[in-house]
């Protein structure tokens, strides 16, 4: 329907999830056994383990970048978006660290590899907390649903912008007459996600999502560096502090995490290569020619007006 409706639904679900997370931290902290934290790196190769952990946990962070795709639908994007993105990163990081410490303090790390680790940890405390474990499961469902909702919101806006730049068919950027949203793109992306969710392994899907996000971040950082050089006088309502250092650091970190994960996530790596190939083919066979047609049209219109 629209951004306001999506925001209301997401706010309710995030509120439920936040209540469950804070409740788990407060209750679970009373049952922590510090002995479970030794050794702190319970793997044969700590650096590789940390890198793979950073790559996989990034899936939990994916979503803050989707906020930037709503810039055109924000009243004061220059002020609100940086606050929203940086605030989300800080709050999420603190919560993730607290949850990880409490979880590994309750249950030994080698016993966490289950489908619902937090709910299972609460059940292991005692039967009196079994009812709370069910509420945590409800919170997890709300969290996943809110992520899907925000993902869809961001995906449709990104694809809409790509279609508006003529890299995708023109019909895909149709706007609903009543709700003023890209409804065609919403249906297309929703159906694709449903079909992939039904038939693809969820672990592979999560890894592919991380691969794709890291790749897009690398491209964005490179684009920032190139535009600073080729178009220094372009109007920039959003500022990039410490440029070029922040973009360079972003490129290095993303590339290192991708490279470290290639050997471990072999199936996802193959799918990632195919995904890149499909994207390049769409651009080469359709998007590039459409963009050149648009540029030639602008040149002709300028000459006619002149």
XYZ file of C-alpha atoms in Angstrom:
306
model
C 0.000 0.000 0.000
C 2.569 2.573 1.037
C 5.521 3.579 3.165
C 3.408 4.731 6.128
C 1.566 1.411 6.302
C 4.822 -0.522 5.997
C 6.382 1.625 8.714
C 3.491 0.995 11.123
C 3.608 -2.784 10.626
C 7.416 -2.883 10.900
C 7.322 -0.744 14.061
C 4.910 -3.140 15.775
C 6.978 -6.203 14.865
C 10.271 -4.560 15.828
C 8.711 -3.511 19.145
C 7.760 -7.130 19.903
C 11.223 -8.312 18.907
C 12.963 -5.675 21.039
C 10.883 -6.672 24.052
C 11.882 -10.319 23.596
C 15.576 -9.493 23.143
C 15.772 -7.220 26.195
C 13.800 -9.743 28.265
C 16.213 -12.530 27.261
C 19.225 -10.391 28.206
C 17.761 -9.413 31.595
C 16.493 -12.887 32.528
C 19.329 -14.895 30.990
C 22.065 -12.795 32.612
C 21.116 -14.346 35.989
C 21.942 -17.838 34.673
C 25.272 -17.127 32.982
C 28.182 -19.420 33.778
C 31.430 -17.515 33.036
C 33.183 -20.868 32.647
C 31.428 -21.300 29.302
C 33.419 -18.355 27.936
C 36.732 -20.219 28.246
C 38.353 -20.569 25.807
C 37.010 -17.384 24.235
C 38.036 -18.592 20.745
C 37.018 -22.276 20.781
C 38.247 -22.979 17.240
C 41.465 -24.360 15.771
C 42.025 -21.262 13.600
C 40.761 -18.164 15.490
C 41.329 -15.632 12.683
C 39.500 -17.738 10.104
C 36.729 -18.417 12.619
C 36.295 -14.714 13.359
C 36.256 -13.869 9.653
C 33.617 -16.495 8.868
C 31.623 -15.391 11.893
C 31.787 -11.771 10.703
C 30.667 -12.829 7.217
C 27.702 -14.877 8.477
C 26.555 -12.471 11.204
C 26.481 -9.696 8.607
C 23.152 -11.168 7.482
C 21.716 -9.844 10.751
C 22.919 -6.340 9.845
C 21.503 -6.357 6.339
C 18.565 -4.009 6.374
C 20.121 -0.813 7.672
C 21.303 -0.105 4.132
C 17.698 -0.461 2.921
C 16.907 2.743 4.818
C 18.904 4.685 2.229
C 16.603 3.486 -0.564
C 13.699 5.450 0.974
C 15.498 8.805 0.629
C 13.005 10.030 -1.973
C 10.122 9.278 0.394
C 11.666 10.949 3.462
C 10.750 14.481 4.536
C 14.288 15.506 5.566
C 16.642 12.803 4.256
C 19.886 14.748 4.840
C 19.169 14.832 8.579
C 17.025 11.751 9.181
C 18.826 9.068 7.146
C 22.318 9.406 8.712
C 20.743 9.412 12.192
C 18.631 6.342 11.343
C 21.492 4.354 9.783
C 24.168 5.159 12.385
C 21.695 4.817 15.258
C 20.579 1.416 13.964
C 24.167 0.198 13.667
C 25.079 1.264 17.209
C 21.933 -0.150 18.841
C 22.116 -3.440 16.898
C 25.799 -3.937 17.687
C 25.262 -3.442 21.428
C 22.261 -5.793 21.434
C 24.039 -8.490 19.385
C 27.060 -8.455 21.697
C 24.851 -8.688 24.808
C 22.754 -11.519 23.346
C 25.875 -13.422 22.251
C 27.462 -13.097 25.705
C 24.312 -14.204 27.516
C 23.617 -17.053 25.090
C 27.141 -18.484 25.230
C 27.149 -17.968 28.974
C 24.020 -20.096 29.415
C 24.780 -22.799 26.855
C 28.273 -24.051 25.861
C 29.199 -22.884 22.377
C 29.307 -26.437 20.953
C 25.637 -26.917 21.902
C 24.277 -23.754 20.253
C 24.026 -25.157 16.712
C 20.252 -25.705 16.801
C 17.355 -24.188 14.851
C 16.184 -21.903 17.692
C 19.224 -21.322 19.955
C 17.797 -18.548 22.160
C 14.508 -20.329 22.805
C 16.415 -23.566 23.413
C 18.689 -21.790 25.898
C 15.702 -20.539 27.888
C 14.209 -24.037 27.913
C 17.476 -25.451 29.257
C 17.363 -23.124 32.278
C 14.360 -24.900 33.764
C 10.738 -25.823 33.185
C 9.536 -22.585 34.762
C 10.894 -20.666 31.764
C 9.447 -22.997 29.109
C 6.550 -20.581 28.507
C 9.015 -17.745 27.938
C 10.861 -19.797 25.316
C 7.624 -19.893 23.288
C 7.340 -16.112 23.452
C 10.920 -15.839 22.225
C 9.978 -18.011 19.233
C 7.140 -15.551 18.482
C 9.626 -12.691 18.696
C 11.915 -14.488 16.250
C 9.042 -14.814 13.766
C 8.306 -11.087 14.125
C 11.985 -10.313 13.559
C 12.192 -12.414 10.390
C 8.927 -10.967 9.073
C 10.054 -7.390 9.695
C 13.336 -8.124 7.892
C 11.443 -9.529 4.895
C 9.166 -6.492 4.851
C 12.033 -3.999 4.916
C 13.926 -6.089 2.363
C 10.974 -5.948 -0.019
C 10.608 -2.224 0.534
C 14.278 -1.623 -0.240
C 14.404 -4.065 -3.150
C 11.450 -2.515 -4.960
C 12.890 1.006 -4.575
C 16.304 -0.066 -5.869
C 14.816 -1.885 -8.865
C 12.484 1.065 -9.480
C 15.468 3.427 -9.654
C 17.294 1.014 -11.983
C 14.221 0.796 -14.208
C 13.839 4.577 -14.174
C 17.405 4.803 -15.494
C 16.325 2.450 -18.327
C 18.441 -0.508 -17.232
C 15.248 -2.567 -16.786
C 11.948 -2.560 -18.750
C 9.944 0.649 -18.547
C 6.754 -1.144 -17.444
C 8.459 -2.171 -14.196
C 8.517 1.407 -12.910
C 4.769 1.878 -13.090
C 3.350 3.777 -10.099
C 0.021 2.883 -8.486
C -2.515 5.653 -9.129
C -3.944 5.571 -5.599
C -1.079 4.518 -3.308
C 1.767 6.097 -5.345
C 3.978 3.017 -4.915
C 5.831 0.873 -7.522
C 3.217 -1.904 -7.351
C 4.364 -3.828 -10.450
C 7.900 -4.100 -9.095
C 6.539 -5.085 -5.685
C 4.575 -8.004 -7.194
C 7.519 -9.156 -9.337
C 10.068 -9.094 -6.516
C 7.585 -10.661 -4.076
C 6.858 -13.599 -6.362
C 10.573 -14.167 -7.050
C 11.341 -14.170 -3.309
C 8.466 -16.589 -2.602
C 9.597 -19.044 -5.292
C 13.234 -18.886 -4.167
C 12.183 -19.295 -0.524
C 10.213 -22.422 -1.393
C 12.920 -24.221 -3.339
C 16.301 -22.843 -2.198
C 18.267 -23.855 0.874
C 17.900 -21.024 3.412
C 21.567 -21.161 4.464
C 22.647 -20.760 0.839
C 20.130 -17.937 0.385
C 21.508 -16.113 3.440
C 25.090 -16.487 2.192
C 24.081 -15.262 -1.280
C 22.418 -12.267 0.319
C 25.669 -11.447 2.098
C 27.704 -11.907 -1.089
C 25.371 -9.579 -2.951
C 25.364 -6.921 -0.240
C 29.154 -6.938 0.124
C 29.508 -6.655 -3.648
C 27.110 -3.710 -3.818
C 29.012 -1.986 -0.998
C 32.280 -2.420 -2.893
C 30.703 -0.937 -6.038
C 29.283 1.998 -4.064
C 32.637 2.747 -2.428
C 34.389 2.604 -5.795
C 31.724 4.869 -7.322
C 32.247 7.442 -4.550
C 35.990 7.530 -5.275
C 35.470 7.794 -9.040
C 32.845 10.560 -8.818
C 35.019 12.585 -6.431
C 37.675 12.554 -9.153
C 35.609 12.878 -12.337
C 32.868 15.229 -11.065
C 34.256 17.214 -8.117
C 31.667 20.001 -8.524
C 28.576 17.758 -8.495
C 25.898 18.750 -5.965
C 26.242 16.444 -2.937
C 23.458 16.741 -0.346
C 24.966 13.756 1.517
C 28.536 14.026 2.797
C 31.127 11.242 3.073
C 33.463 12.054 5.976
C 37.167 11.175 5.808
C 37.020 10.556 2.062
C 38.849 8.714 0.488
C 39.796 6.719 3.617
C 36.302 5.479 4.535
C 35.527 4.183 1.007
C 38.967 2.513 0.799
C 38.485 0.842 4.209
C 35.016 -0.295 3.112
C 36.408 -1.864 -0.074
C 39.184 -3.699 1.804
C 36.916 -5.070 4.551
C 34.216 -6.283 2.151
C 36.725 -7.905 -0.213
C 38.580 -9.638 2.638
C 35.328 -11.114 4.024
C 34.278 -12.302 0.554
C 37.662 -13.928 -0.128
C 37.764 -15.659 3.279
C 34.307 -17.151 2.750
C 34.849 -18.459 -0.796
C 36.684 -21.619 0.308
C 34.151 -22.493 3.008
C 30.875 -21.610 1.233
C 31.596 -23.413 -2.030
C 27.981 -23.895 -3.206
C 27.065 -20.302 -2.435
C 30.231 -19.145 -4.193
C 29.188 -20.916 -7.402
C 25.694 -19.404 -7.210
C 27.278 -16.021 -6.526
C 29.367 -16.276 -9.706
C 26.250 -17.230 -11.698
C 24.354 -14.333 -10.129
C 27.084 -11.904 -11.219
C 27.068 -13.386 -14.713
C 23.297 -12.956 -15.045
C 23.564 -9.348 -13.890
C 26.348 -8.595 -16.387
C 24.352 -10.215 -19.225
C 21.240 -8.159 -18.413
C 23.341 -5.002 -18.463
C 25.270 -5.925 -21.620
C 22.312 -7.176 -23.670
C 19.658 -4.692 -22.517
C 20.625 -1.990 -20.035
C 23.687 -0.620 -21.833
C 21.870 -0.135 -25.167
C 18.803 1.407 -23.497
C 20.994 3.895 -21.644
C 22.798 4.901 -24.838
C 19.422 5.436 -26.560
C 18.334 7.704 -23.697
C 21.575 9.703 -23.870
C 21.270 10.171 -27.632
C 17.669 11.328 -27.145
C 18.790 13.967 -24.636
C 21.471 15.234 -27.026
C 18.941 15.508 -29.872
C 16.429 17.358 -27.657
C 19.108 19.825 -26.581
C 20.066 20.492 -30.196
C 16.426 21.013 -31.190
C 15.899 23.487 -28.326
C 19.163 25.250 -29.172
